[in-house]
Structures are given as structure tokens and as C-alpha cells.
Short mmCIF file of C-alpha atoms and ligand atoms in Angstrom, two decimals:
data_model
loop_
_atom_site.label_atom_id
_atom_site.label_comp_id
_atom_site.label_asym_id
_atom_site.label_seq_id
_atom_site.Cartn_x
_atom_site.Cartn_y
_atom_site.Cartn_z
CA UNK M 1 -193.66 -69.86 -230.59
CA UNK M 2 -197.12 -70.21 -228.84
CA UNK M 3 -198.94 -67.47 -227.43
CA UNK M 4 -201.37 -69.88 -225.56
CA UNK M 5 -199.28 -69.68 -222.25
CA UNK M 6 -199.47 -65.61 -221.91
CA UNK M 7 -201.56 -63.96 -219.46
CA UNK M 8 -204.64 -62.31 -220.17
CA UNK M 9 -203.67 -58.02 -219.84
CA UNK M 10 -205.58 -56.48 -222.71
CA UNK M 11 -204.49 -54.06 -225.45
CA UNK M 12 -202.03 -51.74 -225.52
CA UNK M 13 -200.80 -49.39 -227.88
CA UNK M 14 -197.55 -46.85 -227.44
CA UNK M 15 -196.74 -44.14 -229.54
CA UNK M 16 -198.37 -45.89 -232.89
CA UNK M 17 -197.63 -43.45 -235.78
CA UNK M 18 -198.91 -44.58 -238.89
CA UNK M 19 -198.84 -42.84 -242.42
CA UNK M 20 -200.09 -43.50 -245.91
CA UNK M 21 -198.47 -42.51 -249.07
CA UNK M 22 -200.22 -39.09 -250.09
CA UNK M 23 -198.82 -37.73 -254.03
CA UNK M 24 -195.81 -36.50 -252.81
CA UNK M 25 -195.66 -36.60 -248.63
CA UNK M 26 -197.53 -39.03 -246.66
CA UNK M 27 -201.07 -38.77 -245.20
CA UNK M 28 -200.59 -39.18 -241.36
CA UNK M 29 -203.85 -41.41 -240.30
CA UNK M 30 -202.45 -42.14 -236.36
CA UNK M 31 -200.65 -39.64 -234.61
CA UNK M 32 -198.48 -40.84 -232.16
CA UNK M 33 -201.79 -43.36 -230.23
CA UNK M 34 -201.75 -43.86 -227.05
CA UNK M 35 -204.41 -46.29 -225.73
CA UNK M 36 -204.43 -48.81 -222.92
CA UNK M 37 -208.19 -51.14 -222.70
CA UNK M 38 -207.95 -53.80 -219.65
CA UNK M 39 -209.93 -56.82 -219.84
CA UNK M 40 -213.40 -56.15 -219.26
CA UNK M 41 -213.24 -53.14 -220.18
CA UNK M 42 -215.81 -51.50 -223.29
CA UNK M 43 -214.24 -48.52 -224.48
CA UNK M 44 -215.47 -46.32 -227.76
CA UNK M 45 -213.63 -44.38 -230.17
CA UNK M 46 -215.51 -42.12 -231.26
CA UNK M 47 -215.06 -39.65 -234.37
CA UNK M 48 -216.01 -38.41 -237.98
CA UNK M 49 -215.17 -40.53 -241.10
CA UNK M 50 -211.68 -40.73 -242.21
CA UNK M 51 -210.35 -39.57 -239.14
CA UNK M 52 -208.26 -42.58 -238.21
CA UNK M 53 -210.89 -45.56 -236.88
CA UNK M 54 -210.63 -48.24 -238.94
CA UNK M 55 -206.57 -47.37 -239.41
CA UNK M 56 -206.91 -47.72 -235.56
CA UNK M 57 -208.31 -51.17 -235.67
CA UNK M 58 -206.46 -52.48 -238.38
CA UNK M 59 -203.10 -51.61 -236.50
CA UNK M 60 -204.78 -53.18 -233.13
CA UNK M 61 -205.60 -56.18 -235.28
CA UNK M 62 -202.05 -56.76 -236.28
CA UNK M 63 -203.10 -56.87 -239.81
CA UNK M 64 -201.22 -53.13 -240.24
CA UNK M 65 -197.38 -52.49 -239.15
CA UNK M 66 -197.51 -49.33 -237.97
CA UNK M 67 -194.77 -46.86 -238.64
CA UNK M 68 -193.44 -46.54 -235.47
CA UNK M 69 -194.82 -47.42 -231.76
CA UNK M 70 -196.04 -50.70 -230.38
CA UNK M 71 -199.18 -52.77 -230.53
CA UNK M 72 -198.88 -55.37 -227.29
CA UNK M 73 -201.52 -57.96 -226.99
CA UNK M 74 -201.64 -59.63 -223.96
CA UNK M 75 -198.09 -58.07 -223.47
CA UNK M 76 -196.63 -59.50 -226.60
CA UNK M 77 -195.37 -57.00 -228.62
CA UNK M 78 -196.99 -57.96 -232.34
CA UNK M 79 -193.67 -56.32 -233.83
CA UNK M 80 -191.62 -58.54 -232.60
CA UNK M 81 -193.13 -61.56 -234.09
CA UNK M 82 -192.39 -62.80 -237.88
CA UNK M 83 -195.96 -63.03 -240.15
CA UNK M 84 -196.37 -66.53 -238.83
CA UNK M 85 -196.36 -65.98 -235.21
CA UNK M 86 -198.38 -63.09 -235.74
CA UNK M 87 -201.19 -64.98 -237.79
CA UNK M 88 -201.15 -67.46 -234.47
CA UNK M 89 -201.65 -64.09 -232.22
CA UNK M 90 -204.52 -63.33 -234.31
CA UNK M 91 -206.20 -66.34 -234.24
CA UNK M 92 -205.49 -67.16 -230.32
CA UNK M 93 -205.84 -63.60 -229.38
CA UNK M 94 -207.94 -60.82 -231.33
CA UNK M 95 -211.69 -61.20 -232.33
CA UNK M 96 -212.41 -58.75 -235.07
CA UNK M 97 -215.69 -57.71 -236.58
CA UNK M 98 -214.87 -55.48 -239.62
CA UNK M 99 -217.17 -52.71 -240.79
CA UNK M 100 -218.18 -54.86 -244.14
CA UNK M 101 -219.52 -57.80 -243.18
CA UNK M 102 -217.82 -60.82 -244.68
CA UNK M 103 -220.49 -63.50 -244.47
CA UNK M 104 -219.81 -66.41 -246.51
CA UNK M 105 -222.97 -66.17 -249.24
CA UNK M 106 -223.56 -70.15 -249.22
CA UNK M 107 -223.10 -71.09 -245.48
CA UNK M 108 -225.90 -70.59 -242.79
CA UNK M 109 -224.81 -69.02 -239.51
CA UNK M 110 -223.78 -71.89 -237.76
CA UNK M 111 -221.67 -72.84 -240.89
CA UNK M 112 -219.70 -69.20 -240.91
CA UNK M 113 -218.72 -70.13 -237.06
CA UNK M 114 -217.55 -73.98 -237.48
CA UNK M 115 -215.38 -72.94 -241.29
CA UNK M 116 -213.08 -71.39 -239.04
CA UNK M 117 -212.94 -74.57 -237.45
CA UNK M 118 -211.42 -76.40 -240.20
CA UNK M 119 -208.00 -74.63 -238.98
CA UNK M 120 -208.08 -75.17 -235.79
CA UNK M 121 -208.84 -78.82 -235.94
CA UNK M 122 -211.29 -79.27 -232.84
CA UNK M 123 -213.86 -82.33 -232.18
CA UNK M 124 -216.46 -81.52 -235.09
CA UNK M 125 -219.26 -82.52 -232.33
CA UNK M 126 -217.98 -80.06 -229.68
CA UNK M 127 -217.47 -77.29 -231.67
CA UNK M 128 -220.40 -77.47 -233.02
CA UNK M 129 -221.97 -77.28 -230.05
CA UNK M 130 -220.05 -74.23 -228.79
CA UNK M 131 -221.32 -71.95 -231.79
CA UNK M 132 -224.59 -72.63 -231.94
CA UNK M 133 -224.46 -71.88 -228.11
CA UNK M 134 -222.65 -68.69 -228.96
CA UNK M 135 -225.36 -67.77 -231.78
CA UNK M 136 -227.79 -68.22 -229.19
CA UNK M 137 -225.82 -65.92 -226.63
CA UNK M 138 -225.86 -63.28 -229.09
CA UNK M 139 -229.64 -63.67 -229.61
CA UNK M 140 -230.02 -65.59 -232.72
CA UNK M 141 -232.59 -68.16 -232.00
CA UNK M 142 -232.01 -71.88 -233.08
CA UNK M 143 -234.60 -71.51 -236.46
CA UNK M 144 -232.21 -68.97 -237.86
CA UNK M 145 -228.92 -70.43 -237.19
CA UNK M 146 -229.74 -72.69 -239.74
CA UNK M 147 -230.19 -69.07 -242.10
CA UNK M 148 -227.66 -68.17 -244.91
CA UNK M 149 -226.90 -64.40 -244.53
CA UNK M 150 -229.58 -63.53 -247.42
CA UNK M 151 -231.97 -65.25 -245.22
CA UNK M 152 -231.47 -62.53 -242.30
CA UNK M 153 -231.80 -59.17 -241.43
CA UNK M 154 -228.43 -56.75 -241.25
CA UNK M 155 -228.94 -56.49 -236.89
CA UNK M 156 -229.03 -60.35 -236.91
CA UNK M 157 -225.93 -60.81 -239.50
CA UNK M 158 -223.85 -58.39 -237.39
CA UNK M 159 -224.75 -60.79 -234.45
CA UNK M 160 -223.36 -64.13 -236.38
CA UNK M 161 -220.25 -61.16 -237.17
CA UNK M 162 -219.83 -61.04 -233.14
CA UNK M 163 -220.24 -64.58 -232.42
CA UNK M 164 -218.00 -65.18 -235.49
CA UNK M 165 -215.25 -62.78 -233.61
CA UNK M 166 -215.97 -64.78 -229.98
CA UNK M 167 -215.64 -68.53 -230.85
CA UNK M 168 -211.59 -68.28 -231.14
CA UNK M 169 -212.21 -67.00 -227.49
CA UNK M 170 -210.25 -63.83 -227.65
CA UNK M 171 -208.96 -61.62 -224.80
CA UNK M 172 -209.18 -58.67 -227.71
CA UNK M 173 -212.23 -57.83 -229.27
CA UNK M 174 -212.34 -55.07 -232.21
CA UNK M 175 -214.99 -53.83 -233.87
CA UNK M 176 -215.50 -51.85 -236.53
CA UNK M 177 -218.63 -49.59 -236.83
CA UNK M 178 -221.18 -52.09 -235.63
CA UNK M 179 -224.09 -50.17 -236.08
CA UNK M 180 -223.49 -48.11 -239.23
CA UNK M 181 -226.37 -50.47 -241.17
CA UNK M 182 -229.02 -50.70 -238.25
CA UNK M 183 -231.78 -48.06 -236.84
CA UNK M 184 -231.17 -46.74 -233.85
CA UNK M 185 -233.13 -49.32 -231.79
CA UNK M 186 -231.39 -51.95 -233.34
CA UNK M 187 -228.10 -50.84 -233.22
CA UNK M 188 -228.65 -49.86 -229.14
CA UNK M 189 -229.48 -53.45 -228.83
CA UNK M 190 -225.93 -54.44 -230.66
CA UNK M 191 -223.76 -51.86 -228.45
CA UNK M 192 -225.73 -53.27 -225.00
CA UNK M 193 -224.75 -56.66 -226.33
CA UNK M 194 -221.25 -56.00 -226.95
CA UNK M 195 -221.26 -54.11 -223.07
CA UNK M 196 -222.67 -57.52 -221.93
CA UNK M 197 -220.09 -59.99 -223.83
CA UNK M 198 -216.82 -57.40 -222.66
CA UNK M 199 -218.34 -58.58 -219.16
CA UNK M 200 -219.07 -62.30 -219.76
CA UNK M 201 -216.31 -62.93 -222.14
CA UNK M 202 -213.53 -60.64 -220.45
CA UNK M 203 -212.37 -59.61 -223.68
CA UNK M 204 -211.25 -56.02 -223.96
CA UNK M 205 -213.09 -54.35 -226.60
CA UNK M 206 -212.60 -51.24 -228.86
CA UNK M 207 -215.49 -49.93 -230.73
CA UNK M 208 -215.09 -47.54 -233.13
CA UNK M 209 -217.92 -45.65 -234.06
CA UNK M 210 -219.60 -42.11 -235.78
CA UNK M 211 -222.39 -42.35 -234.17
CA UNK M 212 -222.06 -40.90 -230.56
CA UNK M 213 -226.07 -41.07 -229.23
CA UNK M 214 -224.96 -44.80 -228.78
CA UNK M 215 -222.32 -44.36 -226.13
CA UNK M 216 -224.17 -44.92 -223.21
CA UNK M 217 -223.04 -48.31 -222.22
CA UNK M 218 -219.60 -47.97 -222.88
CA UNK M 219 -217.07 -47.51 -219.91
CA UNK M 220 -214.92 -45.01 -221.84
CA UNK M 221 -215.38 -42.76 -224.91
CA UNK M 222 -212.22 -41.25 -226.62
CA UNK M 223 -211.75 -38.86 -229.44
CA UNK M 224 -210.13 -38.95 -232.88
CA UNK M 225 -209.57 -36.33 -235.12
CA UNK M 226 -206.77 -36.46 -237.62
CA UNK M 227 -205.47 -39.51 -236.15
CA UNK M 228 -204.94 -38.14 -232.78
CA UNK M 229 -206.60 -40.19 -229.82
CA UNK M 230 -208.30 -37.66 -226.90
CA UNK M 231 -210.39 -38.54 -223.97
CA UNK M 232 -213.80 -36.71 -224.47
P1 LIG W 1 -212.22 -43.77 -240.56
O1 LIG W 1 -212.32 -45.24 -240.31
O2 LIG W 1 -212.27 -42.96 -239.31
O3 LIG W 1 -213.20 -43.31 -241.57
P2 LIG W 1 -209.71 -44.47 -241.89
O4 LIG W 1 -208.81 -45.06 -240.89
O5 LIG W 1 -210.40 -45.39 -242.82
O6 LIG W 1 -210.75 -43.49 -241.17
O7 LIG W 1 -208.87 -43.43 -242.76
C1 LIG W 1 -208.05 -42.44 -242.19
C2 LIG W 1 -207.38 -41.64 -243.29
O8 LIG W 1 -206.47 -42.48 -243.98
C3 LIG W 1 -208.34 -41.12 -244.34
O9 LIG W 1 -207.87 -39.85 -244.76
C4 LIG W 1 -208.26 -42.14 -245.45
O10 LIG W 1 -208.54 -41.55 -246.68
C5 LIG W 1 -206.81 -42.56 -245.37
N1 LIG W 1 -206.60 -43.96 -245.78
C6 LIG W 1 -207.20 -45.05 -245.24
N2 LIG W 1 -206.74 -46.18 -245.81
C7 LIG W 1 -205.83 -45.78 -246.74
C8 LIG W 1 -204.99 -46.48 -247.67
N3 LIG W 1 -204.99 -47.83 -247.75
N4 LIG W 1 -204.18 -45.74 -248.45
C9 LIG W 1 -204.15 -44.40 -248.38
N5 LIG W 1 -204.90 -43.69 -247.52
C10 LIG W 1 -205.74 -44.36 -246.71
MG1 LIG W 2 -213.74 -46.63 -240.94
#
């Protein structure tokens, strides 16, 4: 199967229960999620630790079956699809920048981009090309693209994280408590960047997120608590 062919909608998730085992009974960490993001459209989750964000993502990522419910991604329901297919929706479909950064130690920035390359077997010259324009759309100047992550601060690895997430040119982009390492002026700067990229990229993006004073850019804020999903 390719997934190339379907048209961009967005994100959707219906009725996605998902538990954990708990001793005995099972730890409920998404209660029956409900949540529709269009292209171009930023929306936050917003809520305390361990209340169901990152179990959020991970389902939305395809990388966890939930229990029951659907995940659709650009209308293809990820349940439907054996591990295969499902890897291919990933890499066609979803950008995802987890909460711990997983910069390679020994490649620079432009290096992290192009490794992902080696699966997807395009013209070495071109793609090259296309992440270092990337890095420099996310505001990493030329001199540091040429950085390994040691060599840069934690605001400009996060942006090599985003550009990382953007060069499969996904019409889903996750993200996983972006700003949980920066100040506050620094991680501002990394929400208004993501509110710019949902815009020039089309992508629809979920950010998940403790920190409310940085909602102000986003186009919708929802609640969790417990695993449910609210509007705020
Ligand atoms: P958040 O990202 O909001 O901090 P999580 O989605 O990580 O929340 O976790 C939600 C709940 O599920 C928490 O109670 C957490 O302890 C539990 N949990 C998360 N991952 C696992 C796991 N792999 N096994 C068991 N429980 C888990
Ligand atoms: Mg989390």
C-alpha cells in the first residue's frame, strides 16, 4: 500500500481509550479522546504531568495501539494497517518531536536531517540542500548547521528537533513539550515558530505542553486531566 496518493485532512482521533497495566487493574491514561486538528491548524494540549500528554502523542504518532477508538491520519485509519504500512504512514505522514531530544551525539545538524535520508533514497545533492534550507527556516544560521548537538544551546537543538520532524514533509506535526528545557523567552520564540511553520508548512500540529503562559499563539487550547480531553 502507499499512502502518498491520500489527501491532506489532518488528525483525527475517535473514542481513543487507552490503558496501562496497573498491579492488579489497569491505569486508564486516555479516556475515551476525542480530537479533530485541520491542516493549518496549531492547537495545545495543555495539562499537569502524567495526565495523559505524551500517551496522547504517542497514540497520534501511531507508535501506540490504543485500546479501543481510532487514530485517522489523513483519513487512513492507522488500525487498519499491518506494522509495515504503518511505519510508511509514519514516515510519509507524521513529524514528531519527542520530549527527549534524540540528537545523534557525532553528527552536526545538517547530518541529523540528511541520516534520515539514507531511507528514503533521495538525490544526496538535493536533499542536502532542502535541510540546510529548513535549518535556516527554523533560525539556525549556516555557521551552526555545521554544529554537533554538544556544540549548541538546548533552544537551538530543539530547532534541528523541528526541522528534523519537517524534512519528511508531514501533514501531522506532534510535539512533545517543546519548551520544558528553555526560559521563557526562548521557549516563546519556539511556540511562535511552530505557529509560523503550522501556517507555512500546512501541517496540523498538536503541542502538548505544562506550561500554559505560552499559549498565546496557538489557535486552540484543550484540557487533560486523567486522560480526559476538554476545551478550556
Ligand atoms: P504526561 O505526558 O501528561 O506527563 P503520560 O502520558 O506520560 O503523561 O502518562 C500518563 C499516565 O500513564 C501516568 O500516570 C503515567 O504514570 C502512566 N504511564 C505512562 N507510560 C506508561 C507505561 N509505559 N506503563 C505504565 N504506565 C504508564
Ligand atoms: Mg509527557
Amino acid at each position: 500500500m502507499t499512502t502518498t496518493t491520500a489527501v491532506r485532512t489532518g488528525l483525527a482521533l475517535r473514542g481513543v481509550t487507552l490503558t496501562y497495566p496497573d498491579g492488579e487493574s489497569r491505569l486508564v491514561a486516555l479516556d475515551n479522546v476525542e480530537l479533530t486538528v485541520a491542516p493549518g491548524e496549531f492547537t495545545a494540549v495543555a495539562g499537569p504531568s502524567g495526565s495523559g500528554k505524551s500517551s496522547l502523542l504517542a497514540v497520534a504518532a501511531t507508535l501506540q495501539r490504543p485500546d479501543s477508538g481510532q487514530v485517522l491520519v489523513d483519513g487512513v485509519d492507522a488500525g487498519t494497517l499491518s506494522d509495515r504500512e504503518r511505519t510508511t504512514l509514519r514516515r510519509e505522514r507524521l513529524g514528531i518531536v519527542f520530549q527527549q531530544s534524540n540528537l545523534l551525539a557525532s553528527l552536526t545538524a545538517v547530518e541529523q536531517l540528511l541520516v534520515l535520508e539514507s531511507v528514503r533514497g533521495r538525490r544526496p545533492e538535493r536533499a542536502r540542500r532542502r535541510a540546510e534550507e529548513l535549518l535556516d527556516s527554523v533560525g539556525l544560521a549556516a555557521a551552526k548547521q555545521r554544529r554537533r548537538p554538544h556544540q549548541l544551546s538546548g533552544g537551538e537543538r530543539q530547532r534541528v528537533n523541528i526541522a528534523r520532524a519537517l524534512f519528511g514533509n508531514p501533514s501531522v506535526l506532534l510535539v512533545d513539550e517543546p519548551t520544558s528545557a528553555l526560559d521563557h523567552e526562548r521557549g516563546a520564540q519556539v511556540v511562535e515558530l511552530l505557529a509560523d511553520i503550522t501556517r507555512t508548512h500546512n501541517t496540523a500540529t498538536v503541542m502538548v505542553t505544562h506550561d500554559r503562559d505560552l499559549l498565546t499563539r496557538t489557535d486552540r487550547t484543550l484540557e487533560m486531566h486523567d486522560g480526559r480531553l476538554t476545551p478550556r
